[in-house]
PDB file of C-alpha atoms in Angstrom:
ATOM      1  CA  MET A   1     -10.343  -9.886  -0.320  1.00  0.00           C
ATOM      2  CA  THR A   2     -10.733  -6.418   1.172  1.00  0.00           C
ATOM      3  CA  ASN A   3      -7.154  -5.274   0.681  1.00  0.00           C
ATOM      4  CA  LEU A   4      -7.061  -2.406  -1.817  1.00  0.00           C
ATOM      5  CA  GLU A   5      -4.210  -4.062  -3.680  1.00  0.00           C
ATOM      6  CA  SER A   6      -6.317  -7.215  -4.318  1.00  0.00           C
ATOM      7  CA  THR A   7      -9.965  -6.272  -4.795  1.00  0.00           C
ATOM      8  CA  SER A   8     -10.424  -7.429  -8.385  1.00  0.00           C
ATOM      9  CA  HIS A   9     -12.406 -10.550  -7.420  1.00  0.00           C
ATOM     10  CA  LEU A  10     -14.766  -8.552  -5.218  1.00  0.00           C
ATOM     11  CA  GLN A  11     -15.189  -5.957  -7.938  1.00  0.00           C
ATOM     12  CA  ASP A  12     -15.948  -8.652 -10.536  1.00  0.00           C
ATOM     13  CA  GLN A  13     -18.671 -10.052  -8.275  1.00  0.00           C
ATOM     14  CA  GLN A  14     -20.215  -6.647  -7.708  1.00  0.00           C
ATOM     15  CA  THR A  15     -20.025  -5.367 -11.278  1.00  0.00           C
ATOM     16  CA  GLY A  16     -23.279  -7.164 -11.987  1.00  0.00           C
ATOM     17  CA  ARG A  17     -25.062  -4.625  -9.803  1.00  0.00           C
ATOM     18  CA  LEU A  18     -24.228  -1.877 -12.261  1.00  0.00           C
ATOM     19  CA  THR A  19     -26.508  -1.276 -15.226  1.00  0.00           C
ATOM     20  CA  GLN A  20     -25.212  -1.471 -18.786  1.00  0.00           C
ATOM     21  CA  GLU A  21     -25.972   2.218 -19.233  1.00  0.00           C
ATOM     22  CA  GLU A  22     -23.428   3.027 -16.525  1.00  0.00           C
ATOM     23  CA  SER A  23     -20.401   2.876 -18.794  1.00  0.00           C
ATOM     24  CA  ALA A  24     -17.099   2.820 -16.915  1.00  0.00           C
ATOM     25  CA  HIS A  25     -15.788   5.697 -18.983  1.00  0.00           C
ATOM     26  CA  SER A  26     -18.678   8.142 -19.015  1.00  0.00           C
ATOM     27  CA  VAL A  27     -20.764   7.985 -15.849  1.00  0.00           C
ATOM     28  CA  PRO A  28     -20.378  10.711 -13.221  1.00  0.00           C
ATOM     29  CA  PHE A  29     -19.767   9.483  -9.690  1.00  0.00           C
ATOM     30  CA  LYS A  30     -23.051   8.775  -7.971  1.00  0.00           C
ATOM     31  CA  SER A  31     -23.443   7.118  -4.630  1.00  0.00           C
ATOM     32  CA  ILE A  32     -25.321   3.876  -4.122  1.00  0.00           C
ATOM     33  CA  CYS A  33     -24.666   4.236  -0.392  1.00  0.00           C
ATOM     34  CA  LYS A  34     -28.273   4.964   0.492  1.00  0.00           C
ATOM     35  CA  SER A  35     -29.202   3.019   3.594  1.00  0.00           C
ATOM     36  CA  SER A  36     -26.335   0.883   4.803  1.00  0.00           C
ATOM     37  CA  THR A  37     -22.791   0.887   6.090  1.00  0.00           C
ATOM     38  CA  SER A  38     -21.128  -1.701   3.897  1.00  0.00           C
ATOM     39  CA  ILE A  39     -18.715  -2.382   1.046  1.00  0.00           C
ATOM     40  CA  GLU A  40     -20.332  -1.694  -2.325  1.00  0.00           C
ATOM     41  CA  SER A  41     -19.250  -1.199  -5.940  1.00  0.00           C
ATOM     42  CA  ILE A  42     -19.483   2.061  -7.855  1.00  0.00           C
ATOM     43  CA  ASN A  43     -18.354   3.129 -11.314  1.00  0.00           C
ATOM     44  CA  VAL A  44     -15.630   5.762 -11.432  1.00  0.00           C
ATOM     45  CA  VAL A  45     -15.116   7.749 -14.637  1.00  0.00           C
ATOM     46  CA  ASP A  46     -12.188   6.404 -16.718  1.00  0.00           C
ATOM     47  CA  ILE A  47     -11.427   3.769 -14.078  1.00  0.00           C
ATOM     48  CA  GLY A  48     -14.445   1.470 -13.953  1.00  0.00           C
ATOM     49  CA  PRO A  49     -15.953  -0.519 -11.068  1.00  0.00           C
ATOM     50  CA  VAL A  50     -14.370   0.280  -7.703  1.00  0.00           C
ATOM     51  CA  SER A  51     -15.130  -1.244  -4.304  1.00  0.00           C
ATOM     52  CA  VAL A  52     -15.832   1.427  -1.692  1.00  0.00           C
ATOM     53  CA  VAL A  53     -16.955   1.669   1.914  1.00  0.00           C
ATOM     54  CA  CYS A  54     -20.392   3.223   2.391  1.00  0.00           C
ATOM     55  CA  ASP A  55     -21.393   5.040   5.577  1.00  0.00           C
ATOM     56  CA  SER A  56     -25.021   5.959   6.148  1.00  0.00           C
ATOM     57  CA  GLU A  57     -24.780   6.245   9.944  1.00  0.00           C
ATOM     58  CA  THR A  58     -22.265   8.991  10.726  1.00  0.00           C
ATOM     59  CA  ALA A  59     -23.844  11.931   8.884  1.00  0.00           C
ATOM     60  CA  GLY A  60     -26.878  10.562   7.069  1.00  0.00           C
ATOM     61  CA  PRO A  61     -27.159   8.392   3.950  1.00  0.00           C
ATOM     62  CA  GLY A  62     -25.071   8.455   0.803  1.00  0.00           C
ATOM     63  CA  TRP A  63     -21.490   8.910   2.027  1.00  0.00           C
ATOM     64  CA  THR A  64     -18.450   7.182   0.509  1.00  0.00           C
ATOM     65  CA  VAL A  65     -15.497   6.777   2.867  1.00  0.00           C
ATOM     66  CA  VAL A  66     -12.215   8.145   1.496  1.00  0.00           C
ATOM     67  CA  GLN A  67      -9.982   7.500   4.500  1.00  0.00           C
ATOM     68  CA  ARG A  68     -10.318   5.801   7.884  1.00  0.00           C
ATOM     69  CA  ARG A  69      -7.926   5.659  10.852  1.00  0.00           C
ATOM     70  CA  PHE A  70      -8.602   4.132  14.250  1.00  0.00           C
ATOM     71  CA  ASN A  71      -5.970   1.643  15.430  1.00  0.00           C
ATOM     72  CA  GLY A  72      -2.639   2.115  13.671  1.00  0.00           C
ATOM     73  CA  THR A  73      -2.605  -1.246  11.867  1.00  0.00           C
ATOM     74  CA  VAL A  74      -1.862   0.401   8.509  1.00  0.00           C
ATOM     75  CA  ASP A  75       1.223   2.556   7.910  1.00  0.00           C
ATOM     76  CA  PHE A  76       0.241   5.827   6.198  1.00  0.00           C
ATOM     77  CA  PHE A  77       3.830   7.028   5.640  1.00  0.00           C
ATOM     78  CA  ARG A  78       3.702   6.018   1.972  1.00  0.00           C
ATOM     79  CA  LYS A  79       5.200   6.982  -1.362  1.00  0.00           C
ATOM     80  CA  TRP A  80       3.426   8.922  -4.113  1.00  0.00           C
ATOM     81  CA  SER A  81       2.405   5.897  -6.176  1.00  0.00           C
ATOM     82  CA  GLU A  82       0.669   4.335  -3.169  1.00  0.00           C
ATOM     83  CA  TYR A  83      -1.269   7.490  -2.353  1.00  0.00           C
ATOM     84  CA  ARG A  84      -2.218   7.730  -6.019  1.00  0.00           C
ATOM     85  CA  SER A  85      -3.588   4.169  -6.163  1.00  0.00           C
ATOM     86  CA  GLY A  86      -4.796   3.693  -2.601  1.00  0.00           C
ATOM     87  CA  PHE A  87      -3.809   1.261   0.141  1.00  0.00           C
ATOM     88  CA  GLY A  88      -5.034  -0.534   3.234  1.00  0.00           C
ATOM     89  CA  ASP A  89      -7.985  -2.752   4.121  1.00  0.00           C
ATOM     90  CA  LEU A  90     -11.572  -1.742   3.390  1.00  0.00           C
ATOM     91  CA  GLU A  91     -12.680  -3.503   6.579  1.00  0.00           C
ATOM     92  CA  GLY A  92     -10.061  -1.648   8.612  1.00  0.00           C
ATOM     93  CA  GLU A  93      -7.819   1.335   7.971  1.00  0.00           C
ATOM     94  CA  PHE A  94      -7.354   2.545   4.407  1.00  0.00           C
ATOM     95  CA  PHE A  95      -6.909   5.405   1.980  1.00  0.00           C
ATOM     96  CA  MET A  96      -9.047   5.257  -1.176  1.00  0.00           C
ATOM     97  CA  GLY A  97      -6.459   6.734  -3.545  1.00  0.00           C
ATOM     98  CA  LEU A  98      -5.973  10.195  -5.021  1.00  0.00           C
ATOM     99  CA  GLU A  99      -6.694   9.240  -8.618  1.00  0.00           C
ATOM    100  CA  LYS A 100     -10.089   7.794  -7.733  1.00  0.00           C
ATOM    101  CA  LEU A 101     -10.807  10.786  -5.519  1.00  0.00           C
ATOM    102  CA  HIS A 102      -9.915  13.169  -8.353  1.00  0.00           C
ATOM    103  CA  ARG A 103     -12.158  11.368 -10.855  1.00  0.00           C
ATOM    104  CA  MET A 104     -15.060  11.204  -8.433  1.00  0.00           C
ATOM    105  CA  THR A 105     -14.940  14.819  -7.260  1.00  0.00           C
ATOM    106  CA  ASN A 106     -14.533  16.199 -10.772  1.00  0.00           C
ATOM    107  CA  SER A 107     -17.408  14.279 -12.332  1.00  0.00           C
ATOM    108  CA  VAL A 108     -20.032  15.770 -10.013  1.00  0.00           C
ATOM    109  CA  HIS A 109     -20.396  18.372  -7.258  1.00  0.00           C
ATOM    110  CA  CYS A 110     -19.326  16.743  -3.949  1.00  0.00           C
ATOM    111  CA  GLU A 111     -19.386  17.667  -0.289  1.00  0.00           C
ATOM    112  CA  LEU A 112     -16.743  16.621   2.240  1.00  0.00           C
ATOM    113  CA  TYR A 113     -17.285  15.432   5.818  1.00  0.00           C
ATOM    114  CA  ILE A 114     -14.474  14.804   8.307  1.00  0.00           C
ATOM    115  CA  LYS A 115     -15.252  13.061  11.597  1.00  0.00           C
ATOM    116  CA  LEU A 116     -12.670  13.466  14.362  1.00  0.00           C
ATOM    117  CA  VAL A 117     -12.534  11.695  17.739  1.00  0.00           C
ATOM    118  CA  ASP A 118     -10.079  12.471  20.554  1.00  0.00           C
ATOM    119  CA  PHE A 119      -8.825  10.168  23.314  1.00  0.00           C
ATOM    120  CA  HIS A 120     -11.608  11.348  25.630  1.00  0.00           C
ATOM    121  CA  ASN A 121     -14.113  10.098  23.010  1.00  0.00           C
ATOM    122  CA  VAL A 122     -15.226  13.628  22.213  1.00  0.00           C
ATOM    123  CA  VAL A 123     -16.486  13.767  18.624  1.00  0.00           C
ATOM    124  CA  ARG A 124     -16.165  16.798  16.351  1.00  0.00           C
ATOM    125  CA  TYR A 125     -16.673  17.320  12.630  1.00  0.00           C
ATOM    126  CA  ALA A 126     -15.756  19.595   9.738  1.00  0.00           C
ATOM    127  CA  HIS A 127     -17.978  19.892   6.670  1.00  0.00           C
ATOM    128  CA  TYR A 128     -17.193  21.558   3.324  1.00  0.00           C
ATOM    129  CA  ASP A 129     -19.905  21.929   0.701  1.00  0.00           C
ATOM    130  CA  ASN A 130     -17.891  21.983  -2.549  1.00  0.00           C
ATOM    131  CA  PHE A 131     -14.896  19.645  -2.473  1.00  0.00           C
ATOM    132  CA  SER A 132     -12.655  18.625  -5.363  1.00  0.00           C
ATOM    133  CA  ILE A 133      -9.001  17.876  -6.071  1.00  0.00           C
ATOM    134  CA  GLY A 134      -6.945  18.319  -9.222  1.00  0.00           C
ATOM    135  CA  SER A 135      -5.363  15.721 -11.492  1.00  0.00           C
ATOM    136  CA  GLU A 136      -1.989  14.054 -11.041  1.00  0.00           C
ATOM    137  CA  GLU A 137      -0.542  16.624 -13.458  1.00  0.00           C
ATOM    138  CA  GLU A 138      -1.763  19.247 -10.961  1.00  0.00           C
ATOM    139  CA  HIS A 139      -0.216  17.252  -8.090  1.00  0.00           C
ATOM    140  CA  TYR A 140      -3.738  16.429  -6.843  1.00  0.00           C
ATOM    141  CA  MET A 141      -4.069  20.025  -5.722  1.00  0.00           C
ATOM    142  CA  LEU A 142      -6.743  20.845  -3.140  1.00  0.00           C
ATOM    143  CA  LYS A 143      -8.832  22.599  -5.750  1.00  0.00           C
ATOM    144  CA  SER A 144     -12.063  23.483  -3.970  1.00  0.00           C
ATOM    145  CA  LEU A 145     -13.574  23.301  -0.492  1.00  0.00           C
ATOM    146  CA  GLY A 146     -16.557  25.620  -0.581  1.00  0.00           C
ATOM    147  CA  THR A 147     -18.075  26.813   2.680  1.00  0.00           C
ATOM    148  CA  TYR A 148     -17.037  25.354   6.032  1.00  0.00           C
ATOM    149  CA  SER A 149     -19.449  24.327   8.774  1.00  0.00           C
ATOM    150  CA  GLY A 150     -18.991  22.205  11.884  1.00  0.00           C
ATOM    151  CA  ASP A 151     -17.585  22.286  15.413  1.00  0.00           C
ATOM    152  CA  ALA A 152     -13.966  21.191  14.844  1.00  0.00           C
ATOM    153  CA  GLY A 153     -12.857  24.488  13.327  1.00  0.00           C
ATOM    154  CA  ASP A 154     -11.636  25.056   9.792  1.00  0.00           C
ATOM    155  CA  ALA A 155      -8.144  23.573   9.603  1.00  0.00           C
ATOM    156  CA  LEU A 156      -8.193  22.843   5.877  1.00  0.00           C
ATOM    157  CA  SER A 157      -8.880  26.131   4.077  1.00  0.00           C
ATOM    158  CA  TYR A 158      -5.339  27.357   4.797  1.00  0.00           C
ATOM    159  CA  ASN A 159      -4.130  24.717   2.345  1.00  0.00           C
ATOM    160  CA  LEU A 160      -6.627  25.459  -0.422  1.00  0.00           C
ATOM    161  CA  TYR A 161      -4.829  25.377  -3.811  1.00  0.00           C
ATOM    162  CA  ASP A 162      -1.868  23.546  -2.273  1.00  0.00           C
ATOM    163  CA  SER A 163      -0.461  20.369  -3.821  1.00  0.00           C
ATOM    164  CA  PHE A 164      -0.346  16.934  -2.243  1.00  0.00           C
ATOM    165  CA  THR A 165       3.115  15.989  -0.979  1.00  0.00           C
ATOM    166  CA  THR A 166       4.681  12.654  -0.050  1.00  0.00           C
ATOM    167  CA  TYR A 167       8.169  11.834   1.193  1.00  0.00           C
ATOM    168  CA  ASP A 168       9.263  10.959  -2.355  1.00  0.00           C
ATOM    169  CA  ARG A 169       7.357  13.741  -4.186  1.00  0.00           C
ATOM    170  CA  ASP A 170       8.002  17.186  -2.700  1.00  0.00           C
ATOM    171  CA  ASN A 171       5.309  19.561  -3.985  1.00  0.00           C
ATOM    172  CA  ASP A 172       5.089  21.889  -0.995  1.00  0.00           C
ATOM    173  CA  ALA A 173       6.387  25.457  -0.595  1.00  0.00           C
ATOM    174  CA  TRP A 174       8.884  24.726   2.175  1.00  0.00           C
ATOM    175  CA  SER A 175      12.175  25.658   0.538  1.00  0.00           C
ATOM    176  CA  SER A 176      14.454  23.964   3.062  1.00  0.00           C
ATOM    177  CA  GLY A 177      12.619  20.684   3.582  1.00  0.00           C
ATOM    178  CA  ASN A 178       9.785  18.312   2.780  1.00  0.00           C
ATOM    179  CA  CYS A 179       6.605  18.668   4.862  1.00  0.00           C
ATOM    180  CA  ALA A 180       5.639  15.023   4.356  1.00  0.00           C
ATOM    181  CA  ASN A 181       8.937  13.949   5.908  1.00  0.00           C
ATOM    182  CA  HIS A 182       8.577  16.473   8.717  1.00  0.00           C
ATOM    183  CA  TYR A 183       4.995  15.471   9.561  1.00  0.00           C
ATOM    184  CA  HIS A 184       5.441  11.738   8.784  1.00  0.00           C
ATOM    185  CA  SER A 185       2.522  11.832   6.383  1.00  0.00           C
ATOM    186  CA  GLY A 186       1.180  12.453   2.915  1.00  0.00           C
ATOM    187  CA  TRP A 187      -1.096  15.508   2.767  1.00  0.00           C
ATOM    188  CA  TRP A 188      -1.791  18.953   1.343  1.00  0.00           C
ATOM    189  CA  TYR A 189       0.875  21.371   2.547  1.00  0.00           C
ATOM    190  CA  ASN A 190       2.085  24.902   1.876  1.00  0.00           C
ATOM    191  CA  SER A 191       5.223  25.694   3.849  1.00  0.00           C
ATOM    192  CA  PHE A 192       3.451  23.882   6.695  1.00  0.00           C
ATOM    193  CA  GLY A 193       0.044  22.408   7.383  1.00  0.00           C
ATOM    194  CA  ASN A 194      -2.963  23.118   9.588  1.00  0.00           C
ATOM    195  CA  SER A 195      -3.997  19.458   9.678  1.00  0.00           C
ATOM    196  CA  ASN A 196      -2.280  16.097   9.363  1.00  0.00           C
ATOM    197  CA  LEU A 197      -4.875  13.354   9.093  1.00  0.00           C
ATOM    198  CA  ASN A 198      -2.501  10.848   7.470  1.00  0.00           C
ATOM    199  CA  GLY A 199       0.120  11.233  10.178  1.00  0.00           C
ATOM    200  CA  LYS A 200       1.523   8.581  12.503  1.00  0.00           C
ATOM    201  CA  TYR A 201      -1.054   6.829  14.683  1.00  0.00           C
ATOM    202  CA  LEU A 202      -0.408   7.104  18.432  1.00  0.00           C
ATOM    203  CA  ASP A 203      -2.202   5.072  21.097  1.00  0.00           C
ATOM    204  CA  ARG A 204      -2.587   8.027  23.471  1.00  0.00           C
ATOM    205  CA  GLU A 205      -3.024  11.780  23.396  1.00  0.00           C
ATOM    206  CA  LYS A 206       0.312  13.485  22.939  1.00  0.00           C
ATOM    207  CA  HIS A 207       1.590  16.777  21.539  1.00  0.00           C
ATOM    208  CA  ASP A 208       3.330  15.480  18.403  1.00  0.00           C
ATOM    209  CA  GLU A 209       3.538  17.137  14.975  1.00  0.00           C
ATOM    210  CA  LYS A 210       4.024  13.749  13.316  1.00  0.00           C
ATOM    211  CA  SER A 211       0.741  12.389  14.674  1.00  0.00           C
ATOM    212  CA  ILE A 212      -2.870  12.698  13.466  1.00  0.00           C
ATOM    213  CA  TRP A 213      -4.027  16.209  14.369  1.00  0.00           C
ATOM    214  CA  TRP A 214      -6.484  18.964  13.467  1.00  0.00           C
ATOM    215  CA  TYR A 215      -4.948  22.235  14.597  1.00  0.00           C
ATOM    216  CA  SER A 216      -8.101  24.336  14.938  1.00  0.00           C
ATOM    217  CA  TRP A 217      -9.495  21.880  17.485  1.00  0.00           C
ATOM    218  CA  LYS A 218      -6.635  20.482  19.582  1.00  0.00           C
ATOM    219  CA  GLY A 219      -3.478  21.939  18.107  1.00  0.00           C
ATOM    220  CA  TYR A 220      -0.820  19.266  17.611  1.00  0.00           C
ATOM    221  CA  LYS A 221      -2.443  16.820  20.044  1.00  0.00           C
ATOM    222  CA  SER A 222      -2.885  13.370  18.546  1.00  0.00           C
ATOM    223  CA  LEU A 223      -6.391  12.124  17.762  1.00  0.00           C
ATOM    224  CA  LYS A 224      -7.861   8.675  18.404  1.00  0.00           C
ATOM    225  CA  SER A 225      -9.692   8.279  15.111  1.00  0.00           C
ATOM    226  CA  VAL A 226     -10.606  10.059  11.906  1.00  0.00           C
ATOM    227  CA  GLN A 227     -12.884   9.315   8.985  1.00  0.00           C
ATOM    228  CA  ILE A 228     -13.017  11.326   5.748  1.00  0.00           C
ATOM    229  CA  MET A 229     -16.073  10.981   3.501  1.00  0.00           C
ATOM    230  CA  ILE A 230     -17.529  12.476   0.322  1.00  0.00           C
ATOM    231  CA  ARG A 231     -21.052  12.574  -1.059  1.00  0.00           C
ATOM    232  CA  PRO A 232     -22.352  13.751  -4.437  1.00  0.00           C
ATOM    233  CA  ILE A 233     -24.888  16.556  -4.270  1.00  0.00           C
TER     234      ILE A 233
END
């Protein structure tokens, strides 16, 4: 019941945790991820109850996991509609979905935390204190990042104000190709990218532009795992 394409039963069970005042169409995103790492239910503006993964261990309490990669069991080379709605397994690898992410980050001020792990088990992070993305009409543009902090380097600000691109929806600035096809991913690109966290999962470190990489840390070398999280401030 954890697959993102079939979570309605889980959501129905968890809806009872939400108060009547928390109308599905008017409540700003607020985290209930206070003291556990678990699957919980939150209300998302204009969507309603949504099952999410909470993480209160990686960077303190209150984080909602947007994306998680660690073993390659889920293919992230997906079409636009799948990135819009979300895909994967909440107990494994998954992507929350751009529409939910847009609604959540535009209903309240959010921060962004990206945890990166290489194949030597070295852990780095990138933090941005004012994260939001645009609507589908704006191609889920990377609308705001705020100030960077961390030890992985800032590999995302280059693509601020860039649109999200998939292999079937070319919104990048590369006139002679499609960055999502080139990088085997769906991500925010200009004429190229500085990160590729939805790229192809490799089981070893390798210089590969189609893999999962964060250029300001290890260039195009593939990473072992990544987790993207947001938290309302």
